[in-house]
PDB file of C-alpha atoms in Angstrom:
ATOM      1  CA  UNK A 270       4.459 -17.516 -34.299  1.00  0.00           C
ATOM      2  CA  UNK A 271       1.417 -16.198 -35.999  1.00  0.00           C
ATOM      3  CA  UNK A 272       1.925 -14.740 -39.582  1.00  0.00           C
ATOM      4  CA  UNK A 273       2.247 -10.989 -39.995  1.00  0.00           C
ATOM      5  CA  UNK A 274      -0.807  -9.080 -41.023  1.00  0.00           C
ATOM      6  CA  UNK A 275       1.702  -6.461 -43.353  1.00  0.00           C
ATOM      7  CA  UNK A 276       3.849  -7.405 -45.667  1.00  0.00           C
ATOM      8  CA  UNK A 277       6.412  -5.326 -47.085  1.00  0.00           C
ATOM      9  CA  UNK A 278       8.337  -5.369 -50.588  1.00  0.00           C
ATOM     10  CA  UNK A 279      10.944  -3.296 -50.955  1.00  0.00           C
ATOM     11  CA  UNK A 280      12.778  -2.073 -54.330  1.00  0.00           C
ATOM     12  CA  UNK A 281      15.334   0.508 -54.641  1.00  0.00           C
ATOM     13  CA  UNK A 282      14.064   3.751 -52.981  1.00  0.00           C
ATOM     14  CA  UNK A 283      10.371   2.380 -52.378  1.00  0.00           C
ATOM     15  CA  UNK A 284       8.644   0.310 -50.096  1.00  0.00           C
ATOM     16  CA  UNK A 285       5.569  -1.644 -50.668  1.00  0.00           C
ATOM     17  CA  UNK A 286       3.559  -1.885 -48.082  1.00  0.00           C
ATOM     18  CA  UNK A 287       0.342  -4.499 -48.043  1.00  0.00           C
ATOM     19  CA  UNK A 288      -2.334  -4.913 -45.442  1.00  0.00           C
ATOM     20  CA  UNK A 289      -3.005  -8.574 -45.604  1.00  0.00           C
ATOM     21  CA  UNK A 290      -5.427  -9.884 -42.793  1.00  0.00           C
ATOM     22  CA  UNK A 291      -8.144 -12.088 -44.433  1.00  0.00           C
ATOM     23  CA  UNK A 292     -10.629 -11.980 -44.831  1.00  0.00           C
ATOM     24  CA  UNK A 293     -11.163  -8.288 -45.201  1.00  0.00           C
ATOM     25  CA  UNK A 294      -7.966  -6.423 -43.822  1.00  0.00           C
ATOM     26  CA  UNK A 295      -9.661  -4.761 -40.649  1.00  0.00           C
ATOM     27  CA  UNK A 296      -7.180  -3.546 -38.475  1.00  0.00           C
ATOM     28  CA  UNK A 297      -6.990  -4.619 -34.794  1.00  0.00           C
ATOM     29  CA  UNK A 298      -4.756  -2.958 -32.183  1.00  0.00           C
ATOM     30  CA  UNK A 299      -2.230  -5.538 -32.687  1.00  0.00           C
ATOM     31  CA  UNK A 300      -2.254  -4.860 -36.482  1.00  0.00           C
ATOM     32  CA  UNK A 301      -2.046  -1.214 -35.813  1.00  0.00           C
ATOM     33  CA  UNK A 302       1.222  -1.455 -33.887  1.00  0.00           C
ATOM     34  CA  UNK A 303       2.776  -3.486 -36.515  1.00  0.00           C
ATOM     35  CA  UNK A 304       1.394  -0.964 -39.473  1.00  0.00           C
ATOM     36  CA  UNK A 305       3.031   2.024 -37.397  1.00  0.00           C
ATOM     37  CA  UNK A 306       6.771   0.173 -36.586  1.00  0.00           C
ATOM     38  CA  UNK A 307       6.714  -0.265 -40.538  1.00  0.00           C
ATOM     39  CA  UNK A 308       6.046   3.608 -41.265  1.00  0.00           C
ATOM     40  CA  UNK A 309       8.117   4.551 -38.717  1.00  0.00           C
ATOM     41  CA  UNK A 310      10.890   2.350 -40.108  1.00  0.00           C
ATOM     42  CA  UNK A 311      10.389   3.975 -43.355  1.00  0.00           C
ATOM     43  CA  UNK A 312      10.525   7.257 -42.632  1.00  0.00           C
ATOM     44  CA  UNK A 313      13.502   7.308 -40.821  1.00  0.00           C
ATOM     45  CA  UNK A 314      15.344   5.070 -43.272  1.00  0.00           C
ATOM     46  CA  UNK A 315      17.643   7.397 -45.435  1.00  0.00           C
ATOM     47  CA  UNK A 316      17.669   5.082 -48.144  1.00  0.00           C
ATOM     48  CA  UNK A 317      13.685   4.697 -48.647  1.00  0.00           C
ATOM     49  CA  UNK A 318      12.072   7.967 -50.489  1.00  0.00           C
ATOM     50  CA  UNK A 319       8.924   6.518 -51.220  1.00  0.00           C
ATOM     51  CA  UNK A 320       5.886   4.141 -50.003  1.00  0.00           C
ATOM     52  CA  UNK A 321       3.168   2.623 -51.654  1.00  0.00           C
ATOM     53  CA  UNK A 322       0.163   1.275 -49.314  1.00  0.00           C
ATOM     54  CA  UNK A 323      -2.677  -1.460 -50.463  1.00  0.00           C
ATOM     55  CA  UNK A 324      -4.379  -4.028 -49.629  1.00  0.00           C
ATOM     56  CA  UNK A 325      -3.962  -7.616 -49.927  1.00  0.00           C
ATOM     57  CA  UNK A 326      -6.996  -9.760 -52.533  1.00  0.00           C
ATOM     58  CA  UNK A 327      -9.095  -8.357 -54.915  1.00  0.00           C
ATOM     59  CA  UNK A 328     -11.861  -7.156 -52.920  1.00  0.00           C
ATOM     60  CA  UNK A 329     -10.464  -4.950 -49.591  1.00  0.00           C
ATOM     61  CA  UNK A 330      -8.050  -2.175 -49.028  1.00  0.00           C
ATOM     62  CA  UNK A 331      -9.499  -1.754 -45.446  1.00  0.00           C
ATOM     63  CA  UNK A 332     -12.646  -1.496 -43.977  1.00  0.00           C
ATOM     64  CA  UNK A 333     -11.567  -0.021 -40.692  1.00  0.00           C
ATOM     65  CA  UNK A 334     -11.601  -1.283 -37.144  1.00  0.00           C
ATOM     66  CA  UNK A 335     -11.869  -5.067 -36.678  1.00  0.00           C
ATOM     67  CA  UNK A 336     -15.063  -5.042 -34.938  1.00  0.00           C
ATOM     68  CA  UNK A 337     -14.910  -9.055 -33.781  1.00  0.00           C
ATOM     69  CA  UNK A 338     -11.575  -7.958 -32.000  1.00  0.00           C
ATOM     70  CA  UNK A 339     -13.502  -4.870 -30.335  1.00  0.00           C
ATOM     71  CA  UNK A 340     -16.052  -7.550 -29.314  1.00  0.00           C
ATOM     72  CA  UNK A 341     -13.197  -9.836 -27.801  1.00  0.00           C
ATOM     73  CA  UNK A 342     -11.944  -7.168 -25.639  1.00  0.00           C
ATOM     74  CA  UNK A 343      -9.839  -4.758 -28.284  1.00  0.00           C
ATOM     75  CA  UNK A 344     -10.446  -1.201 -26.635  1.00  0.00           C
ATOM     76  CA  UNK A 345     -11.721   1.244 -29.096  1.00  0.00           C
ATOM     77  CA  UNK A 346      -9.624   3.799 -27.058  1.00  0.00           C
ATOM     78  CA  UNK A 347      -6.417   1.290 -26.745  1.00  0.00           C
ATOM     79  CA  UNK A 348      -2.640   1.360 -27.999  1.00  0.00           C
ATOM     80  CA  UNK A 349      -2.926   1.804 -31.663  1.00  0.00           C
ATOM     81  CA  UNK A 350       1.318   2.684 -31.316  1.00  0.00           C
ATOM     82  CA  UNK A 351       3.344   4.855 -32.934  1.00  0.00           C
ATOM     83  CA  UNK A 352       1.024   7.002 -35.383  1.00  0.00           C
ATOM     84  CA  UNK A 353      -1.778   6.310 -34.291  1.00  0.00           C
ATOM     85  CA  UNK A 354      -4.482   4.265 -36.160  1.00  0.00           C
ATOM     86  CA  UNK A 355      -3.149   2.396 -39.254  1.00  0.00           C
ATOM     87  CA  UNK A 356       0.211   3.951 -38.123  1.00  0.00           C
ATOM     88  CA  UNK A 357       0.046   6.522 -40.225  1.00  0.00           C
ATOM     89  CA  UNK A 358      -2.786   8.996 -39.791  1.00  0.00           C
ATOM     90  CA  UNK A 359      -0.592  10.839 -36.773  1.00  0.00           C
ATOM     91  CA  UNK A 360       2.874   9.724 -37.962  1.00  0.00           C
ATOM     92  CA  UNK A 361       4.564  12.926 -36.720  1.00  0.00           C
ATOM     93  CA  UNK A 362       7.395  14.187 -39.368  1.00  0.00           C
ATOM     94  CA  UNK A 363       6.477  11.971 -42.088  1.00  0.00           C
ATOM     95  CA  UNK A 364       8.165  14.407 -44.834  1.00  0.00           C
ATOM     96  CA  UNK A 365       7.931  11.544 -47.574  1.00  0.00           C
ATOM     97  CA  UNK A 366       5.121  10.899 -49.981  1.00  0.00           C
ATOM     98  CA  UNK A 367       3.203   8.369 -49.309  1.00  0.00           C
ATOM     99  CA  UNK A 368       0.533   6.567 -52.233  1.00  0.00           C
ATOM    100  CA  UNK A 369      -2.220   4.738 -51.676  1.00  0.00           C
ATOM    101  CA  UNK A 370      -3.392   1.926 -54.244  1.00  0.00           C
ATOM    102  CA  UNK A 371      -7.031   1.495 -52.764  1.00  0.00           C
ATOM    103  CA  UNK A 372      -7.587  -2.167 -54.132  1.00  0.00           C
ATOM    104  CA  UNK A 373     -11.114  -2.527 -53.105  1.00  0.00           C
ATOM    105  CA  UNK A 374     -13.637  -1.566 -50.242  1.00  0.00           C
ATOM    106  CA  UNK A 375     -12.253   1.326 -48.325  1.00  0.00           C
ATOM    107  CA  UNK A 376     -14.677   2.677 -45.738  1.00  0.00           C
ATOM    108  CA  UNK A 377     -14.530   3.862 -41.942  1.00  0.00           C
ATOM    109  CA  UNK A 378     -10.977   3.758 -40.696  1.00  0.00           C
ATOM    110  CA  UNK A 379      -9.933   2.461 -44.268  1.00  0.00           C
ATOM    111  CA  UNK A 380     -10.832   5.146 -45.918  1.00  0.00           C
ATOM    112  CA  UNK A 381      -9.358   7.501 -43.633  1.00  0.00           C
ATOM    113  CA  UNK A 382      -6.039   5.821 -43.636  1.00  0.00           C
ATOM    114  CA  UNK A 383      -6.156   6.046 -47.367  1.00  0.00           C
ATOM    115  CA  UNK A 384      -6.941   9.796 -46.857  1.00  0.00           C
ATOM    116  CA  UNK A 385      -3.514   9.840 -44.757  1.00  0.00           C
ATOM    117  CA  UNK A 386      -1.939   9.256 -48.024  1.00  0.00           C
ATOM    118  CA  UNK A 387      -0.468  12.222 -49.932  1.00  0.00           C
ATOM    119  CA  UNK A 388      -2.024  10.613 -53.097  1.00  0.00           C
ATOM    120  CA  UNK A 389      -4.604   8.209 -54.028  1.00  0.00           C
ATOM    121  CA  UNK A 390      -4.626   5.990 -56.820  1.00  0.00           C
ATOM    122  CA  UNK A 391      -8.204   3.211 -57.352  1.00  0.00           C
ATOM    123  CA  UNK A 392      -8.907   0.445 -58.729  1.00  0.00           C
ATOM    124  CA  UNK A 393     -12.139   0.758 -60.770  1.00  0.00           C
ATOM    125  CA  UNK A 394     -14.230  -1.738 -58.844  1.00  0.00           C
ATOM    126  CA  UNK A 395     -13.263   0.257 -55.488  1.00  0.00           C
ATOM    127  CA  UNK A 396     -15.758   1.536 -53.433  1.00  0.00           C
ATOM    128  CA  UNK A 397     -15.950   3.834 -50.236  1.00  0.00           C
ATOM    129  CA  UNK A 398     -17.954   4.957 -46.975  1.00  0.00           C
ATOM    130  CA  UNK A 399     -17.663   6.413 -43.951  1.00  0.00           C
ATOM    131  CA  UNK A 400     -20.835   4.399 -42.074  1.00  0.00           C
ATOM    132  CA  UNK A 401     -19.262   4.955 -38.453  1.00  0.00           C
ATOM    133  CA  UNK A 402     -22.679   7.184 -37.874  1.00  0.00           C
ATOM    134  CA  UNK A 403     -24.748   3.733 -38.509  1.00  0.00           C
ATOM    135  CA  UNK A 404     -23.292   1.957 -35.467  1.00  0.00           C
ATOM    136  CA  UNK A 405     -23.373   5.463 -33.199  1.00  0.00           C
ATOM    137  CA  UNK A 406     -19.730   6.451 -32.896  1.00  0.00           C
ATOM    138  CA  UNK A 407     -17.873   8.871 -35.671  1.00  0.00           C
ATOM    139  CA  UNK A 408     -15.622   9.236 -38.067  1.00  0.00           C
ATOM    140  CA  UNK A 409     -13.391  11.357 -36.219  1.00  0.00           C
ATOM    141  CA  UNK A 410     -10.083  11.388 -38.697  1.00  0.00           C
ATOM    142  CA  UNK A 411     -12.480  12.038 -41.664  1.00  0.00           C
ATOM    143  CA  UNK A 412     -14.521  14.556 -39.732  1.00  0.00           C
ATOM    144  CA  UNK A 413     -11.135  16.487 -39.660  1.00  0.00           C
ATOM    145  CA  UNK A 414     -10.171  15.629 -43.077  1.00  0.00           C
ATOM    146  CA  UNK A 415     -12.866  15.413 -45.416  1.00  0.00           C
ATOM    147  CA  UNK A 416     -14.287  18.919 -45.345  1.00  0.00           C
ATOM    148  CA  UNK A 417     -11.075  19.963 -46.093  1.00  0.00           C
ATOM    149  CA  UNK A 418     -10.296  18.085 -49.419  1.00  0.00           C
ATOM    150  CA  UNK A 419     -13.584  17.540 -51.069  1.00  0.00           C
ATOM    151  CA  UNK A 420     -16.892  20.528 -51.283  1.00  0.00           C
ATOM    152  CA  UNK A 421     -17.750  20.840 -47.913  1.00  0.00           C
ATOM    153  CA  UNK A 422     -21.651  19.868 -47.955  1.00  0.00           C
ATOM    154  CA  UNK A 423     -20.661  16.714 -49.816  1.00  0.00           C
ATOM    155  CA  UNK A 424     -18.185  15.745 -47.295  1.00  0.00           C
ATOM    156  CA  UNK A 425     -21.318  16.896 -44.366  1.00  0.00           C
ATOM    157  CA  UNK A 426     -23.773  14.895 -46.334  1.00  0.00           C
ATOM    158  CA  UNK A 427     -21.130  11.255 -46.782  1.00  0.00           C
ATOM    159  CA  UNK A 428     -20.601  12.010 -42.942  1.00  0.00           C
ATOM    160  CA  UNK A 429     -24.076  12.308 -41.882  1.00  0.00           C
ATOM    161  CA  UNK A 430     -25.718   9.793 -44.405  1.00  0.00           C
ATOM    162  CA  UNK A 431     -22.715   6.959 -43.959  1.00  0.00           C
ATOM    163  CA  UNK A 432     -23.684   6.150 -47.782  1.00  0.00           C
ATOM    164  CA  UNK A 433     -21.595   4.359 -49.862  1.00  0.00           C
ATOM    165  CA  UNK A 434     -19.692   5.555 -53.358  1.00  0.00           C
ATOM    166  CA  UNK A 435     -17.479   4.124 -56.371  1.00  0.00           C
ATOM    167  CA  UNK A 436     -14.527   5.191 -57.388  1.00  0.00           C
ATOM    168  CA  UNK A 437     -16.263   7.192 -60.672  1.00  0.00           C
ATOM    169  CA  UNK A 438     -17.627   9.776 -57.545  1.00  0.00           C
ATOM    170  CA  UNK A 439     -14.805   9.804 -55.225  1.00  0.00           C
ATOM    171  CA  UNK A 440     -12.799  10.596 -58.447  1.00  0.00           C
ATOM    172  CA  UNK A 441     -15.382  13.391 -59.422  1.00  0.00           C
ATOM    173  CA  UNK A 442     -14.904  15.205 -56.131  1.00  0.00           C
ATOM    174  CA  UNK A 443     -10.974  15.092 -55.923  1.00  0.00           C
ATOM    175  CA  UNK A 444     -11.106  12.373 -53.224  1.00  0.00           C
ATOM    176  CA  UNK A 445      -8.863   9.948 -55.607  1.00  0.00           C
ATOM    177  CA  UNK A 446      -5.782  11.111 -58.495  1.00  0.00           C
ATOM    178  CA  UNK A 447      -6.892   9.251 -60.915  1.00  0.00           C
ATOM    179  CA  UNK A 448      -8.505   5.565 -61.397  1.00  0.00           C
ATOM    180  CA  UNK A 449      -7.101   2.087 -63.013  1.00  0.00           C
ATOM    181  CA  UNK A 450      -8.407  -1.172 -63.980  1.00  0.00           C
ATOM    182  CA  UNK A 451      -7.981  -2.744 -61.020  1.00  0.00           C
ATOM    183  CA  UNK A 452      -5.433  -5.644 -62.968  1.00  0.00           C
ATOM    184  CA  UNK A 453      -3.079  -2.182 -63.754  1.00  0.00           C
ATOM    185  CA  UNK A 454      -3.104  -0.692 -60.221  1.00  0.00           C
ATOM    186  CA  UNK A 455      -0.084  -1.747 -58.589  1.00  0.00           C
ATOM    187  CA  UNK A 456       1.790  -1.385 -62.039  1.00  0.00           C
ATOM    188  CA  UNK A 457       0.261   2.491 -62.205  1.00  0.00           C
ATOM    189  CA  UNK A 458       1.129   2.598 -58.370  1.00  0.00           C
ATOM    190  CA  UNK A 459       4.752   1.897 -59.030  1.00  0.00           C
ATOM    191  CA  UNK A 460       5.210   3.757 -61.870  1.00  0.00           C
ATOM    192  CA  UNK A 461       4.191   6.721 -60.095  1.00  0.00           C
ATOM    193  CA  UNK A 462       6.496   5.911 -57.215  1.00  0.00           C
ATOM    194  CA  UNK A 463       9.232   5.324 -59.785  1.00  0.00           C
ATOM    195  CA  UNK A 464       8.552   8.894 -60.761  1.00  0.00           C
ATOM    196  CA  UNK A 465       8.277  10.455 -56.993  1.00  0.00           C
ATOM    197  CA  UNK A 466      12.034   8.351 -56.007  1.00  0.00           C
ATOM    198  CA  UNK A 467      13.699   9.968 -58.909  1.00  0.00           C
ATOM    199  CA  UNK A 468      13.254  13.634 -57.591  1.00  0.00           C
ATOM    200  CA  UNK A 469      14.556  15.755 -54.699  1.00  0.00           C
ATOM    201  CA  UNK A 470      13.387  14.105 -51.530  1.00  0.00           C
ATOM    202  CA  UNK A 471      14.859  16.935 -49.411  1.00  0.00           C
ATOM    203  CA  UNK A 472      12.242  19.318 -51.347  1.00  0.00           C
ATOM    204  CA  UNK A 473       9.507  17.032 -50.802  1.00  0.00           C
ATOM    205  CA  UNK A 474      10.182  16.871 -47.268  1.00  0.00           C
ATOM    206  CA  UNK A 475      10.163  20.670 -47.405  1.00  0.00           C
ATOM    207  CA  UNK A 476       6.639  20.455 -49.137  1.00  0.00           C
ATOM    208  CA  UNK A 477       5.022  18.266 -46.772  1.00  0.00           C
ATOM    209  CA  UNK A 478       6.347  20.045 -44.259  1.00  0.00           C
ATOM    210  CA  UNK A 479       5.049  23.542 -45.774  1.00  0.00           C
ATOM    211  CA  UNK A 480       1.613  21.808 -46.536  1.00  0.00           C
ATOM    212  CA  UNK A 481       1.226  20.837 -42.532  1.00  0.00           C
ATOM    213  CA  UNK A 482       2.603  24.160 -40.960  1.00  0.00           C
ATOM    214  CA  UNK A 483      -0.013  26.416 -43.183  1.00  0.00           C
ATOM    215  CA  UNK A 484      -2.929  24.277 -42.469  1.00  0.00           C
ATOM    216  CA  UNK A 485      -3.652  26.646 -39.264  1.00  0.00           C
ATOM    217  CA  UNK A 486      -1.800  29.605 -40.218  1.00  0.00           C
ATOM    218  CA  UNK A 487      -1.936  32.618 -41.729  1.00  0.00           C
ATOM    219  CA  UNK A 488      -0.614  33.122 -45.450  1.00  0.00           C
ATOM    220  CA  UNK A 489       2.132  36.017 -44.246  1.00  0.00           C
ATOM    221  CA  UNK A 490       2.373  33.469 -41.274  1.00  0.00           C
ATOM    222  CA  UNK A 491       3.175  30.713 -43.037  1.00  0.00           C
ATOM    223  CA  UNK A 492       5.724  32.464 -45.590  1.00  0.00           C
ATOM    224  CA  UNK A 493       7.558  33.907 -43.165  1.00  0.00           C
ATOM    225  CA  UNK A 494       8.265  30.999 -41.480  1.00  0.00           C
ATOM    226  CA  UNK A 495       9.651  29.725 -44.680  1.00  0.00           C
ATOM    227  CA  UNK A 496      11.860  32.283 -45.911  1.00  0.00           C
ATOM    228  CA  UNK A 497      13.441  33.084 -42.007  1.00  0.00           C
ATOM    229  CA  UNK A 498      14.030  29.030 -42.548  1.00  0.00           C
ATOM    230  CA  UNK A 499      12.088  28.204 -39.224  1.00  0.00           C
ATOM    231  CA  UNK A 500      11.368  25.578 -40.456  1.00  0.00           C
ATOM    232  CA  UNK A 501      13.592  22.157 -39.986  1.00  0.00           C
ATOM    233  CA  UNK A 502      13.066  20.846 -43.744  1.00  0.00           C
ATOM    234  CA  UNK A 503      13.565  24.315 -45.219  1.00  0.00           C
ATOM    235  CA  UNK A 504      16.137  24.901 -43.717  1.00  0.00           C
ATOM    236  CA  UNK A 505      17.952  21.757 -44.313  1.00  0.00           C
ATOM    237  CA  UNK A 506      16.866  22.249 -48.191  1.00  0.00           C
ATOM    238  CA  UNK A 507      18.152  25.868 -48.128  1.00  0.00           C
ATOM    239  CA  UNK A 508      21.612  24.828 -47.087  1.00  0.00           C
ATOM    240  CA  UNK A 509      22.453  21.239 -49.149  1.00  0.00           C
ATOM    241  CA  UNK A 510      24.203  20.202 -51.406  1.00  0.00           C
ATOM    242  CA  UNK A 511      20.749  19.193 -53.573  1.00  0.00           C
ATOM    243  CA  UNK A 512      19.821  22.928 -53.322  1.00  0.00           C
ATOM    244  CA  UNK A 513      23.053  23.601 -55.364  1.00  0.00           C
ATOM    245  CA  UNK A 514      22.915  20.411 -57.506  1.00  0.00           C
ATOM    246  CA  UNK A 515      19.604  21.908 -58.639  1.00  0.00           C
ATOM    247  CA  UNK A 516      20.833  25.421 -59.822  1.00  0.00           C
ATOM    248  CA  UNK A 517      24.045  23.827 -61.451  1.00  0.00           C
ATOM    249  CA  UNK A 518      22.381  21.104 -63.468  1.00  0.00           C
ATOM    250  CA  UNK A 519      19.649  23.887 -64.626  1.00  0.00           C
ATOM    251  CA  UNK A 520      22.510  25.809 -65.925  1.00  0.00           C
ATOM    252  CA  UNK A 521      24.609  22.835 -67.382  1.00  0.00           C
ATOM    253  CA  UNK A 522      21.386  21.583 -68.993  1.00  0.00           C
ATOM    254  CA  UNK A 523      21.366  18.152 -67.693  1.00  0.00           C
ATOM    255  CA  UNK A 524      19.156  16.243 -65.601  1.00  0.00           C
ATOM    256  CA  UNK A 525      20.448  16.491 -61.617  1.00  0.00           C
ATOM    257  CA  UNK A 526      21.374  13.896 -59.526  1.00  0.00           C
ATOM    258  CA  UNK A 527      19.825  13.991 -56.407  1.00  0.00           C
ATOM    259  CA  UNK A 528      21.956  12.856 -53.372  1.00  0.00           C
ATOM    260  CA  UNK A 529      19.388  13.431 -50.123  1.00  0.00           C
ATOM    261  CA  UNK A 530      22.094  15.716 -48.984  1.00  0.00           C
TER     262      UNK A 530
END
């Protein structure tokens, strides 16, 4: 049996989770499948809170779609499985954060499976591109995305011109949190997922939840459907024993002990 192209570490409340294909961690279909059973595992394990994402080497998170396996017969248009491409990117209910540690070269797919990420942490040699318009097909996650998280014509001109960029720009333009000698990143990736397991997963699950529902709606919308609790997280949060655990340990003056419950 062939070796798997993801690895996973897990610690406590977090999962690790590494793409590691050499030589440059392109995703195939077969990858793809594997990438989204490991998500999906994770998000409906009540024990894990938190994932981390990266790359396996020095020089590649991801560059995207394995283009030798397209050329042996992988279908552009084939079974990516559950979530879609990466297995993340359309992950339905995936109410728990998610970091990405973007190792190296992130561009096409790779960069848009980092931008499935709720945050994005790089190494300072990393560097990024979208050059799907060079070989005549599109970016069609980051055509969705991109406009939406960064200024608009710079997202329409890294679309439309395919260039590349280091980590110094994406982090100019909001694309990344914050960057890290590239020997520090998984330590700074941790440390931040240390800091995400230790708070109230059924309120994060409420956020990401919140974040997804308003995307299309209208403000009054949106807020309606939270306080009327229509929606699943909220009103889960609204009704939990954390919700409580909250207020009391405000008023006792101590730090609260979140159960997930």
């Amino acid at each position: 049996m062939s070796e798997s192209p993801v690895k996973t570490r897990r610690d406590g409340a977090i999962l690790e989770v590494t793409l590691d294909r050499p030589k440059a961690n392109a995703i195939d279909l077969q990858t793809s499948r594997v990438m989204g059973e490991v998500f999906r595992d994770f998000r409906d394990d009540p024990e894990l809170r938190v994932a981390i994402l990266t790359g396996g080497g020095e020089k590649f998170f991801c560059p995207g779609w394995d283009l030798k396996a397209a050329a042996d017969g992988d279908a552009v248009d084939g079974d990516y499985g559950v979530g879609g491409f990466g297995g993340l990117q359309e992950l339905r209910d995936m109410n728990k954060p998610v970091i990405a540690a973007v190792n190296g070269i992130a561009c096409g797919g790779g960069l848009e499976l980092a931008l499935s990420a709720d945050m994005i942490i790089a190494a300072d040699h990393a560097t990024f591109a979208l050059p799907e318009i060079r070989s005549g097909t599109v970016a069609d996650a980051a055509s969705v995305k991109l406009p939406k998280r960064i200024p608009y014509h710079i997202a329409m001109e890294l679309l439309l011109t395919g260039r590349w960029f280091d980590a110094e720009e994406a982090n100019r333009w909001g694309l990344v949190n914050e960057i890290v000698a590239a020997d520090q990143l998984m330590d700074r990736a941790w440390e931040l997922a240390r800091l995400l397991a230790s708070g109230p997963p059924l309120v994060y699950a409420a956020i990401k939840e919140i974040v997804r529902d308003a995307e299309n709606s209208k403000f009054q919308d949106a807020m309606n459907r939270i306080t009327q609790r229509q929606l699943k997280t909220v009103d889960v949060l609204y009704g939990s024993e954390d919700n409580l655990e909250g207020a009391r340990a405000f008023a006792e003056k101590r730090d609260p002990v979140w159960k997930g419950r």
